[in-house]
Amino acid sequence: MKHLMTALTIVGLLLSMSSGAQVPEDGQTSRELGILLEAPESRAELIARGEAVYEYWCNACHGPEMLKPGTAALAIKYQGALPAALTERTDMVPEFVEQMVRQGISMMPFFRPTEVSNADLGALTAFLTDNSGD
Amino acid sequence: MAIPPGINESDFTAALAEFENAVGKDWVFTRDEDTRLYRDAFSPVQNEPEEILVSAAVAPDNVEEVQAVVRTANRYGVPIYPISTGRNLGYGGSAPNLSGSVVLDLKRMNRVIEVDDKRHFAIVEPGVSYFDLYRYIQDRNLKVLIDCPDPGWGSVVGNSLDHGVGYTWGLYRDHFIAHSGMEVVLPNGEIMRTGMGALPGAESWGDYRYGFGPHVDGLFSQGGFGVVTKMGFHLMPEPEAYLKGIVTVPARQDIVDLTAMVNQLEHQGIIGMPNYNTPLAPHLATPEVSAMLSQPFAQAAQELERWAQGNELGYYSVELQFYGPRETVQSNWRYAQRLIGDIPGATFETLHELEWPIAADEAEGLHKVALGIPNLEIFRLGTRQSADTLGWDGEMWFAPIIPKNGEAVLEAQEVFTEAFREAGMPSFTHPASTPQTWMYRAFVFLMGFPVSKVDVAANQRQREMFTHLANLGAEHGWGEYRTPPIFQDLVMSHYSFNDHVLRRFSETLKDAVDPNGIISAGRGGIWPRHLRDRSA
């Protein structure tokens, strides 16, 4: 876990909350997710990180509710042949997840390493493919 | 490796090495697989020679790193293009105006510096999205509402600098007007603060936007005069109650009285954002109505109105949103009904009544942004519409400002619908089209032009029509408030009073502030001197 924390660049949470109402300096900050630059050592940590990445970056479009645009679009595309919600899929392979994130499809734009770093993409891929082949 | 225009390879290599020293090797991107992520994801010139590509991207973590990058760029003459979160989809995304620019990606600068729920402001860095600011406020149980655009993933700072807009009350939804003070890295690398931020020791950065002297903040919106690294924003206090009612009126001409009455409500602060629509919307694609609409405008309008009245559907609707104490919202809704009740045949219905704190399940299915809740549900409108078509791959927004009255709406309906008919294209407008109301004091007659990732010919047709409508609109005094980079020179050319003095004045300032022309060349139609011929 120590390794995970040092690998994260979540400096904000570690800084003192000292801002007050002065002309603002970097003090009280909010950088809840941070950006992962190195993969965690354990698979459990990797998948937990992947879930956090999913919640932060993917869930707003791909959550299970049919109001979510990604889920609504996939329901139309797959017509029941596959689940519309990504977390219910068991068929995804890492290359597919990586391609969707880095290339986008239809209205879904691509995501950059300043948003989803390569290490975070690895964690996300691990999370989304964790149940594949079960 | 792509090289920016106007710089030799050895200088660019040296500049990149300095960028790496400034921000770390992990945060300088030069490989194609990374730089292509700074294309406009909704580019209307995708895979055509005009598509704007970038040579590299640099992602600093803090203002000192921004200064170092800007100083290097200035020394070598490297064109840079700052982005906040790089969304701005439909208006250019993350792509610069000048191909080969280095993108200065500020996404990592995502600190919420301060939120005050007693004086009602926030101070944030450019990488903070509406989702981030909302979570920050929720996690700390602060009693302020954010005003966000439909897509919640965009930058609070970036949206404001693009003159972006939202959905709640009055001036809060004009995100540039709602700002209060900024920190800017100038093209020579100096840090400047505006408003009260310019006064050392002042505690009122987020309160009073002007400070003293010329108010220069506007230069950094839709412009290339510096890199904004912090901004303050006024926030609305969390109200007690929300009420949404809908008014329907039966006749096409009713829009004249209706807009006057709704303006009367809004400009007194009685309602938040009004949402005009037409109850005919679900019927427009039926064979009967679409045949009607294919006729010349006057006849189409007459038959559509007769059809609407025969089916008792109403012709226009407007949703009125009330924010405030629970007694006041009820009372204001009654006043609105008394006022608009003068229009013969007007009907009224209360749609939603909520009180804060609003639980997630209460907001489900509602227009969440009107309640200050960021989301991405708007993209349902553009995503796959059926199993056998992909629908749009993206869109570009045609967004002309028209006066905030019914006469302008009626004229815009006719001018634009006839233009589509004459061009033999399916029309995005019709005799019951209604304006967008994001701006507190103007209407936007918005149209979304579809763009394709694969169909170059279709994109070319859409661009031609976009250009035609922009020119046509300008002839009627309607100009875009925001537009994709490929149209920015055109749109600036329409703002031509007194031999384009507005553009010439901005160019004079540009040459003085950014003599090497390194920052956002061409943004807002303002080019540095050495590139000015290209836009002539």
Tab-separated table of C-alpha atoms in Angstrom, chain B residues 142-359:
chain	number	residue	atom	x	y	z
B	142	LEU	CA	-20.979	23.338	1.409
B	143	LYS	CA	-24.201	25.234	0.698
B	144	VAL	CA	-23.500	26.518	-2.789
B	145	LEU	CA	-24.835	25.541	-6.203
B	146	ILE	CA	-22.613	25.319	-9.253
B	147	ASP	CA	-23.835	26.365	-12.679
B	148	CYS	CA	-22.633	23.839	-15.244
B	149	PRO	CA	-23.044	23.257	-18.958
B	150	ASP	CA	-24.648	20.029	-20.170
B	151	PRO	CA	-21.408	18.010	-20.240
B	152	GLY	CA	-20.005	17.986	-16.696
B	153	TRP	CA	-16.522	16.822	-17.694
B	154	GLY	CA	-15.419	20.223	-18.986
B	155	SER	CA	-13.221	22.721	-17.175
B	156	VAL	CA	-14.800	25.437	-15.037
B	157	VAL	CA	-12.007	27.788	-16.169
B	158	GLY	CA	-11.905	26.667	-19.799
B	159	ASN	CA	-15.652	26.862	-20.261
B	160	SER	CA	-15.653	30.388	-18.885
B	161	LEU	CA	-12.781	31.418	-21.167
B	162	ASP	CA	-14.744	30.081	-24.150
B	163	HIS	CA	-17.774	32.142	-23.054
B	164	GLY	CA	-19.521	28.938	-22.065
B	165	VAL	CA	-22.898	28.892	-20.427
B	166	GLY	CA	-25.147	26.934	-18.101
B	167	TYR	CA	-28.681	26.476	-16.882
B	168	THR	CA	-29.557	28.049	-13.560
B	169	TRP	CA	-30.158	31.630	-12.601
B	170	GLY	CA	-29.360	34.894	-14.355
B	171	LEU	CA	-25.750	35.854	-14.558
B	172	TYR	CA	-24.465	32.655	-12.908
B	173	ARG	CA	-25.056	30.850	-16.169
B	174	ASP	CA	-22.889	33.271	-18.155
B	175	HIS	CA	-19.684	31.686	-16.969
B	176	PHE	CA	-17.393	34.506	-18.012
B	177	ILE	CA	-19.491	37.199	-16.383
B	178	ALA	CA	-19.644	35.017	-13.259
B	179	HIS	CA	-15.860	34.995	-12.916
B	180	SER	CA	-14.030	37.165	-10.426
B	181	GLY	CA	-10.317	37.649	-10.841
B	182	MET	CA	-7.741	35.548	-12.626
B	183	GLU	CA	-4.094	34.586	-12.513
B	184	VAL	CA	-2.366	34.625	-15.892
B	185	VAL	CA	1.088	33.694	-17.122
B	186	LEU	CA	1.918	36.312	-19.748
B	187	PRO	CA	3.809	35.482	-22.965
B	188	ASN	CA	7.096	36.643	-21.381
B	189	GLY	CA	6.572	34.265	-18.455
B	190	GLU	CA	5.523	36.861	-15.862
B	191	ILE	CA	2.601	36.055	-13.575
B	192	MET	CA	-0.176	38.632	-13.469
B	193	ARG	CA	-3.230	38.656	-11.236
B	194	THR	CA	-6.306	40.729	-12.083
B	195	GLY	CA	-9.104	42.208	-10.011
B	196	MET	CA	-8.440	42.148	-6.264
B	197	GLY	CA	-5.778	39.486	-6.863
B	198	ALA	CA	-3.541	42.330	-8.005
B	199	LEU	CA	-3.552	43.811	-4.493
B	200	PRO	CA	-1.117	41.979	-2.207
B	201	GLY	CA	-2.852	40.832	0.957
B	202	ALA	CA	-6.380	41.400	-0.380
B	203	GLU	CA	-8.876	38.759	0.735
B	204	SER	CA	-11.479	39.680	-1.844
B	205	TRP	CA	-10.242	37.908	-5.029
B	206	GLY	CA	-13.454	35.909	-5.271
B	207	ASP	CA	-15.717	38.803	-4.300
B	208	TYR	CA	-14.952	41.844	-6.452
B	209	ARG	CA	-13.944	41.312	-10.025
B	210	TYR	CA	-12.665	44.689	-11.139
B	211	GLY	CA	-10.031	45.854	-8.663
B	212	PHE	CA	-8.943	49.125	-10.194
B	213	GLY	CA	-8.036	50.367	-13.649
B	214	PRO	CA	-8.725	48.838	-17.064
B	215	HIS	CA	-10.522	45.491	-16.801
B	216	VAL	CA	-8.314	43.339	-19.005
B	217	ASP	CA	-9.752	39.906	-18.188
B	218	GLY	CA	-11.651	39.771	-21.464
B	219	LEU	CA	-8.400	39.549	-23.413
B	220	PHE	CA	-7.873	36.049	-22.045
B	221	SER	CA	-11.262	34.766	-23.204
B	222	GLN	CA	-11.402	33.515	-26.792
B	223	GLY	CA	-8.000	35.145	-27.117
B	224	GLY	CA	-4.294	34.419	-27.078
B	225	PHE	CA	-2.853	36.893	-24.601
B	226	GLY	CA	-1.721	34.589	-21.823
B	227	VAL	CA	-2.194	31.301	-20.009
B	228	VAL	CA	-4.866	31.476	-17.314
B	229	THR	CA	-3.797	29.408	-14.304
B	230	LYS	CA	-6.452	30.300	-11.692
B	231	MET	CA	-9.883	31.930	-11.719
B	232	GLY	CA	-12.432	32.939	-9.153
B	233	PHE	CA	-16.158	32.369	-9.737
B	234	HIS	CA	-19.257	33.659	-8.018
B	235	LEU	CA	-21.540	30.833	-6.949
B	236	MET	CA	-25.229	30.826	-6.135
B	237	PRO	CA	-26.167	30.054	-2.541
B	238	GLU	CA	-28.073	26.801	-2.284
B	239	PRO	CA	-31.719	27.881	-2.371
B	240	GLU	CA	-34.457	26.321	-0.289
B	241	ALA	CA	-36.778	25.312	-3.102
B	242	TYR	CA	-37.075	24.747	-6.838
B	243	LEU	CA	-40.248	24.790	-8.880
B	244	LYS	CA	-40.593	24.169	-12.582
B	245	GLY	CA	-43.798	25.009	-14.419
B	246	ILE	CA	-44.615	24.831	-18.115
B	247	VAL	CA	-46.618	27.321	-20.147
B	248	THR	CA	-48.087	26.472	-23.544
B	249	VAL	CA	-49.412	28.984	-26.057
B	250	PRO	CA	-51.384	28.166	-29.217
B	251	ALA	CA	-50.252	30.498	-32.019
B	252	ARG	CA	-47.023	31.102	-33.930
B	253	GLN	CA	-47.170	34.865	-33.311
B	254	ASP	CA	-47.614	34.284	-29.561
B	255	ILE	CA	-43.833	34.096	-29.283
B	256	VAL	CA	-43.772	37.922	-29.435
B	257	ASP	CA	-45.867	38.450	-26.300
B	258	LEU	CA	-44.524	35.349	-24.615
B	259	THR	CA	-40.869	36.381	-24.844
B	260	ALA	CA	-41.701	39.912	-23.665
B	261	MET	CA	-43.491	38.516	-20.610
B	262	VAL	CA	-40.809	35.968	-19.836
B	263	ASN	CA	-38.164	38.682	-20.166
B	264	GLN	CA	-40.213	40.743	-17.711
B	265	LEU	CA	-40.003	37.845	-15.256
B	266	GLU	CA	-36.388	36.983	-15.869
B	267	HIS	CA	-34.874	40.436	-15.870
B	268	GLN	CA	-36.426	41.129	-12.470
B	269	GLY	CA	-34.835	37.979	-11.103
B	270	ILE	CA	-38.176	36.179	-10.672
B	271	ILE	CA	-37.203	33.140	-12.748
B	272	GLY	CA	-34.013	31.341	-13.615
B	273	MET	CA	-33.370	30.121	-17.129
B	274	PRO	CA	-36.513	29.789	-19.271
B	275	ASN	CA	-36.570	26.862	-21.698
B	276	TYR	CA	-38.507	27.487	-24.887
B	277	ASN	CA	-39.625	24.532	-26.947
B	278	THR	CA	-42.448	23.422	-29.169
B	279	PRO	CA	-44.970	20.719	-28.291
B	280	LEU	CA	-44.856	19.886	-32.002
B	281	ALA	CA	-41.340	18.471	-31.725
B	282	PRO	CA	-42.370	14.792	-31.474
B	283	HIS	CA	-44.560	15.162	-34.576
B	284	LEU	CA	-42.216	16.974	-36.947
B	285	ALA	CA	-40.799	13.821	-38.513
B	286	THR	CA	-44.181	12.211	-39.226
B	287	PRO	CA	-44.967	11.950	-42.955
B	288	GLU	CA	-47.923	14.318	-42.642
B	289	VAL	CA	-46.036	17.102	-40.916
B	290	SER	CA	-42.776	16.712	-42.806
B	291	ALA	CA	-44.693	16.994	-46.101
B	292	MET	CA	-46.224	20.181	-44.751
B	293	LEU	CA	-42.803	21.539	-43.822
B	294	SER	CA	-41.297	20.856	-47.252
B	295	GLN	CA	-43.364	23.695	-48.720
B	296	PRO	CA	-42.255	27.331	-48.982
B	297	PHE	CA	-41.951	28.862	-45.534
B	298	ALA	CA	-45.093	31.012	-45.383
B	299	GLN	CA	-47.338	28.162	-46.435
B	300	ALA	CA	-45.585	25.657	-44.180
B	301	ALA	CA	-45.930	27.979	-41.202
B	302	GLN	CA	-49.615	28.576	-41.842
B	303	GLU	CA	-50.452	24.881	-42.250
B	304	LEU	CA	-48.357	23.848	-39.270
B	305	GLU	CA	-50.158	26.320	-37.029
B	306	ARG	CA	-53.553	25.144	-38.285
B	307	TRP	CA	-52.529	21.528	-37.714
B	308	ALA	CA	-51.280	22.301	-34.194
B	309	GLN	CA	-54.494	24.074	-33.308
B	310	GLY	CA	-56.643	21.318	-34.846
B	311	ASN	CA	-54.863	18.772	-32.673
B	312	GLU	CA	-54.885	21.086	-29.632
B	313	LEU	CA	-51.179	20.561	-29.111
B	314	GLY	CA	-50.133	24.147	-28.526
B	315	TYR	CA	-47.496	25.819	-30.707
B	316	TYR	CA	-44.786	26.913	-28.254
B	317	SER	CA	-44.022	26.004	-24.687
B	318	VAL	CA	-41.745	27.573	-22.147
B	319	GLU	CA	-40.570	25.992	-18.926
B	320	LEU	CA	-40.169	28.496	-16.117
B	321	GLN	CA	-37.774	27.675	-13.294
B	322	PHE	CA	-38.095	29.287	-9.879
B	323	TYR	CA	-35.368	29.194	-7.231
B	324	GLY	CA	-35.733	30.543	-3.698
B	325	PRO	CA	-37.722	30.266	-0.484
B	326	ARG	CA	-40.615	27.783	-0.717
B	327	GLU	CA	-43.255	30.493	-0.254
B	328	THR	CA	-41.611	32.731	-2.834
B	329	VAL	CA	-41.355	30.166	-5.615
B	330	GLN	CA	-45.061	29.380	-5.264
B	331	SER	CA	-45.963	33.037	-5.230
B	332	ASN	CA	-43.744	33.822	-8.208
B	333	TRP	CA	-45.275	30.965	-10.201
B	334	ARG	CA	-48.735	32.384	-9.482
B	335	TYR	CA	-47.559	35.814	-10.654
B	336	ALA	CA	-46.153	34.297	-13.858
B	337	GLN	CA	-49.511	32.662	-14.553
B	338	ARG	CA	-51.339	35.938	-13.964
B	339	LEU	CA	-48.950	37.779	-16.297
B	340	ILE	CA	-48.855	35.242	-19.138
B	341	GLY	CA	-52.562	34.446	-18.700
B	342	ASP	CA	-53.219	37.497	-20.867
B	343	ILE	CA	-52.237	35.445	-23.927
B	344	PRO	CA	-55.475	33.844	-25.194
B	345	GLY	CA	-55.354	30.070	-24.869
B	346	ALA	CA	-52.270	29.984	-22.619
B	347	THR	CA	-52.192	26.907	-20.373
B	348	PHE	CA	-50.121	26.225	-17.263
B	349	GLU	CA	-48.897	23.095	-15.540
B	350	THR	CA	-46.623	22.596	-12.552
B	351	LEU	CA	-43.984	20.003	-13.445
B	352	HIS	CA	-41.615	19.586	-10.498
B	353	GLU	CA	-41.307	20.865	-6.958
B	354	LEU	CA	-38.161	20.027	-5.022
B	355	GLU	CA	-36.357	21.188	-1.931
B	356	TRP	CA	-32.671	21.073	-1.127
B	357	PRO	CA	-30.902	18.877	-0.254
B	358	ILE	CA	-31.996	17.021	-3.381
B	359	ALA	CA	-31.416	13.264	-3.193
